[in-house]
PDB file of C-alpha atoms in Angstrom:
ATOM      1  CA  MET A  17       3.113  11.512  -2.449  1.00  0.00           C
ATOM      2  CA  THR A  18       1.959   9.547   0.575  1.00  0.00           C
ATOM      3  CA  ALA A  19       1.449   5.808   0.704  1.00  0.00           C
ATOM      4  CA  GLU A  20      -2.210   6.370   1.583  1.00  0.00           C
ATOM      5  CA  ARG A  21      -2.720   8.536  -1.508  1.00  0.00           C
ATOM      6  CA  LEU A  22      -1.081   5.900  -3.707  1.00  0.00           C
ATOM      7  CA  ARG A  23      -3.381   3.263  -2.198  1.00  0.00           C
ATOM      8  CA  SER A  24      -6.394   5.346  -3.216  1.00  0.00           C
ATOM      9  CA  LEU A  25      -4.986   5.874  -6.721  1.00  0.00           C
ATOM     10  CA  ALA A  26      -4.517   2.095  -7.076  1.00  0.00           C
ATOM     11  CA  VAL A  27      -8.303   1.702  -7.134  1.00  0.00           C
ATOM     12  CA  ASP A  28      -9.097   4.788  -9.200  1.00  0.00           C
ATOM     13  CA  GLU A  29     -11.629   4.214 -11.962  1.00  0.00           C
ATOM     14  CA  ILE A  30      -9.423   6.013 -14.498  1.00  0.00           C
ATOM     15  CA  ARG A  31      -7.100   3.521 -16.151  1.00  0.00           C
ATOM     16  CA  PRO A  32      -4.109   5.869 -16.755  1.00  0.00           C
ATOM     17  CA  VAL A  33      -4.114   6.745 -13.049  1.00  0.00           C
ATOM     18  CA  ARG A  34      -3.814   3.053 -12.159  1.00  0.00           C
ATOM     19  CA  LEU A  35      -1.106   2.577 -14.814  1.00  0.00           C
ATOM     20  CA  TRP A  36       0.921   5.468 -13.385  1.00  0.00           C
ATOM     21  CA  THR A  37       0.460   4.177  -9.841  1.00  0.00           C
ATOM     22  CA  ALA A  38       1.571   0.679 -10.869  1.00  0.00           C
ATOM     23  CA  ARG A  39       4.861   2.122 -12.144  1.00  0.00           C
ATOM     24  CA  SER A  40       5.492   4.367  -9.152  1.00  0.00           C
ATOM     25  CA  PRO A  41       8.572   3.413  -7.133  1.00  0.00           C
ATOM     26  CA  LEU A  42       6.788   4.903  -4.100  1.00  0.00           C
ATOM     27  CA  ALA A  43       3.727   2.648  -4.316  1.00  0.00           C
ATOM     28  CA  PRO A  44       3.443   0.510  -1.181  1.00  0.00           C
ATOM     29  CA  PRO A  45       3.456  -3.280  -1.563  1.00  0.00           C
ATOM     30  CA  ASP A  46      -0.255  -3.654  -0.750  1.00  0.00           C
ATOM     31  CA  ALA A  47      -1.184  -1.136  -3.482  1.00  0.00           C
ATOM     32  CA  LEU A  48       1.035  -2.953  -5.972  1.00  0.00           C
ATOM     33  CA  ASP A  49      -0.539  -6.251  -4.966  1.00  0.00           C
ATOM     34  CA  ARG A  50      -3.964  -4.736  -5.698  1.00  0.00           C
ATOM     35  CA  LEU A  51      -2.766  -3.422  -9.063  1.00  0.00           C
ATOM     36  CA  ALA A  52      -1.325  -6.816 -10.015  1.00  0.00           C
ATOM     37  CA  ARG A  53      -4.839  -8.215  -9.545  1.00  0.00           C
ATOM     38  CA  ASP A  54      -6.499  -5.463 -11.603  1.00  0.00           C
ATOM     39  CA  VAL A  55      -8.906  -6.588 -14.323  1.00  0.00           C
ATOM     40  CA  ASP A  56      -6.885  -4.620 -16.891  1.00  0.00           C
ATOM     41  CA  SER A  57      -3.939  -6.666 -18.168  1.00  0.00           C
ATOM     42  CA  TRP A  58      -1.924  -3.493 -18.914  1.00  0.00           C
ATOM     43  CA  VAL A  59      -2.249  -2.419 -15.295  1.00  0.00           C
ATOM     44  CA  GLN A  60      -1.139  -5.912 -14.249  1.00  0.00           C
ATOM     45  CA  TRP A  61       1.863  -5.698 -16.586  1.00  0.00           C
ATOM     46  CA  ASN A  62       2.908  -2.303 -15.238  1.00  0.00           C
ATOM     47  CA  ALA A  63       2.686  -3.625 -11.679  1.00  0.00           C
ATOM     48  CA  LEU A  64       4.809  -6.613 -12.729  1.00  0.00           C
ATOM     49  CA  ILE A  65       7.631  -4.457 -14.040  1.00  0.00           C
ATOM     50  CA  ASN A  66       7.733  -2.518 -10.770  1.00  0.00           C
ATOM     51  CA  PRO A  67      10.698  -3.958  -8.835  1.00  0.00           C
ATOM     52  CA  ASN A  68       8.782  -3.486  -5.567  1.00  0.00           C
ATOM     53  CA  LEU A  69       5.956  -5.888  -6.434  1.00  0.00           C
ATOM     54  CA  PRO A  70       5.731  -8.399  -3.557  1.00  0.00           C
ATOM     55  CA  ASP A  71       6.179 -12.138  -3.953  1.00  0.00           C
ATOM     56  CA  THR A  72       2.506 -12.790  -3.107  1.00  0.00           C
ATOM     57  CA  ALA A  73       1.436 -10.809  -6.163  1.00  0.00           C
ATOM     58  CA  LEU A  74       4.106 -12.451  -8.317  1.00  0.00           C
ATOM     59  CA  ARG A  75       2.802 -15.871  -7.312  1.00  0.00           C
ATOM     60  CA  TRP A  76      -0.786 -14.785  -8.041  1.00  0.00           C
ATOM     61  CA  LEU A  77       0.185 -13.582 -11.536  1.00  0.00           C
ATOM     62  CA  ALA A  78       2.161 -16.764 -12.201  1.00  0.00           C
ATOM     63  CA  ASP A  79      -0.797 -18.912 -11.139  1.00  0.00           C
ATOM     64  CA  LEU A  80      -3.167 -16.827 -13.267  1.00  0.00           C
ATOM     65  CA  GLU A  81      -1.066 -17.294 -16.387  1.00  0.00           C
ATOM     66  CA  ALA A  82      -0.519 -20.992 -15.641  1.00  0.00           C
ATOM     67  CA  LYS A  83      -4.295 -21.526 -15.504  1.00  0.00           C
ATOM     68  CA  GLU A  84      -4.783 -19.686 -18.797  1.00  0.00           C
ATOM     69  CA  ALA A  85      -1.771 -20.946 -20.727  1.00  0.00           C
ATOM     70  CA  GLY A  86      -0.313 -24.011 -19.087  1.00  0.00           C
ATOM     71  CA  THR A  87       3.014 -24.497 -20.828  1.00  0.00           C
ATOM     72  CA  ARG A  88       1.933 -22.957 -24.152  1.00  0.00           C
ATOM     73  CA  TRP A  89       3.395 -19.548 -23.312  1.00  0.00           C
ATOM     74  CA  PHE A  90       5.279 -17.795 -20.516  1.00  0.00           C
ATOM     75  CA  ILE A  91       4.778 -14.085 -21.113  1.00  0.00           C
ATOM     76  CA  LEU A  92       4.323 -13.072 -17.466  1.00  0.00           C
ATOM     77  CA  ARG A  93       6.161 -15.991 -15.929  1.00  0.00           C
ATOM     78  CA  GLU A  94       9.291 -15.276 -17.983  1.00  0.00           C
ATOM     79  CA  ARG A  95       9.473 -11.901 -16.209  1.00  0.00           C
ATOM     80  CA  ILE A  96       8.378 -13.259 -12.831  1.00  0.00           C
ATOM     81  CA  VAL A  97      11.125 -15.886 -12.735  1.00  0.00           C
ATOM     82  CA  HIS A  98      13.707 -13.074 -12.908  1.00  0.00           C
ATOM     83  CA  HIS A  99      11.887 -10.546 -10.717  1.00  0.00           C
ATOM     84  CA  PRO A 100      14.024  -9.390  -7.771  1.00  0.00           C
ATOM     85  CA  ASN A 101      11.221 -10.167  -5.271  1.00  0.00           C
ATOM     86  CA  ALA A 102      10.436 -13.661  -6.543  1.00  0.00           C
ATOM     87  CA  SER A 103      11.061 -16.151  -3.764  1.00  0.00           C
ATOM     88  CA  GLY A 104      13.479 -18.985  -4.326  1.00  0.00           C
ATOM     89  CA  ALA A 105      10.587 -21.443  -4.233  1.00  0.00           C
ATOM     90  CA  LEU A 106       8.609 -19.562  -6.881  1.00  0.00           C
ATOM     91  CA  ARG A 107      11.690 -19.162  -9.064  1.00  0.00           C
ATOM     92  CA  ALA A 108      12.437 -22.910  -8.803  1.00  0.00           C
ATOM     93  CA  GLU A 109       8.846 -23.813  -9.724  1.00  0.00           C
ATOM     94  CA  LEU A 110       8.918 -21.539 -12.754  1.00  0.00           C
ATOM     95  CA  VAL A 111      12.296 -22.794 -13.939  1.00  0.00           C
ATOM     96  CA  ALA A 112      11.012 -26.378 -13.618  1.00  0.00           C
ATOM     97  CA  VAL A 113       8.082 -25.691 -15.978  1.00  0.00           C
ATOM     98  CA  GLY A 114      10.237 -23.867 -18.539  1.00  0.00           C
ATOM     99  CA  ALA A 115       9.551 -20.200 -17.776  1.00  0.00           C
ATOM    100  CA  CYS A 116      13.232 -19.262 -18.003  1.00  0.00           C
ATOM    101  CA  SER A 117      14.456 -19.242 -21.584  1.00  0.00           C
ATOM    102  CA  CYS A 118      18.037 -18.222 -20.814  1.00  0.00           C
ATOM    103  CA  PRO A 119      20.595 -20.345 -22.665  1.00  0.00           C
ATOM    104  CA  ARG A 120      22.561 -20.881 -19.434  1.00  0.00           C
ATOM    105  CA  PRO A 121      21.882 -20.283 -15.744  1.00  0.00           C
ATOM    106  CA  CYS A 122      21.006 -16.642 -15.394  1.00  0.00           C
ATOM    107  CA  GLY A 123      21.198 -14.027 -12.672  1.00  0.00           C
ATOM    108  CA  ARG A 124      18.839 -11.366 -11.419  1.00  0.00           C
ATOM    109  CA  ASN A 125      20.214  -8.876 -13.963  1.00  0.00           C
ATOM    110  CA  VAL A 126      17.923 -10.444 -16.580  1.00  0.00           C
ATOM    111  CA  TYR A 127      14.960  -8.671 -14.961  1.00  0.00           C
ATOM    112  CA  ALA A 128      16.667  -5.294 -15.296  1.00  0.00           C
ATOM    113  CA  ARG A 129      17.412  -5.921 -18.978  1.00  0.00           C
ATOM    114  CA  GLN A 130      13.862  -7.116 -19.673  1.00  0.00           C
ATOM    115  CA  THR A 131      12.160  -4.192 -17.954  1.00  0.00           C
ATOM    116  CA  SER A 132      14.451  -1.569 -19.472  1.00  0.00           C
ATOM    117  CA  THR A 133      13.713  -2.989 -22.931  1.00  0.00           C
ATOM    118  CA  VAL A 134       9.972  -2.920 -22.222  1.00  0.00           C
ATOM    119  CA  ALA A 135      10.110   0.587 -20.763  1.00  0.00           C
ATOM    120  CA  ASN A 136      12.023   1.905 -23.764  1.00  0.00           C
ATOM    121  CA  ASN A 137       9.829   0.147 -26.339  1.00  0.00           C
ATOM    122  CA  PRO A 138       6.174   0.541 -25.257  1.00  0.00           C
TER     123      PRO A 138
END
């Protein structure tokens, strides 16, 4: 499937099409960025667990959740802090506010464990 086709699927009116596109390892970064900003939180979540989601979208999702939740919960930010594309600056900001709940300093492998658990337990 071409990048252009995936870009068009990222704005499809049919929700399952957007969900599938958000999970596609072939989706280009700009399509994933669009999907991370989708009005449907499930589409956002599926974009988040895509390891190709760009840092700009990760920051947008982190800011969105921070506005809604403050420090009450870290559902998205707990995944974002371990995402392989999270910049060092974003990761440091999220660790500082308590988004990482690891008992000791963690590595990037936390993201792989979190997303495999989510993918296996919908």
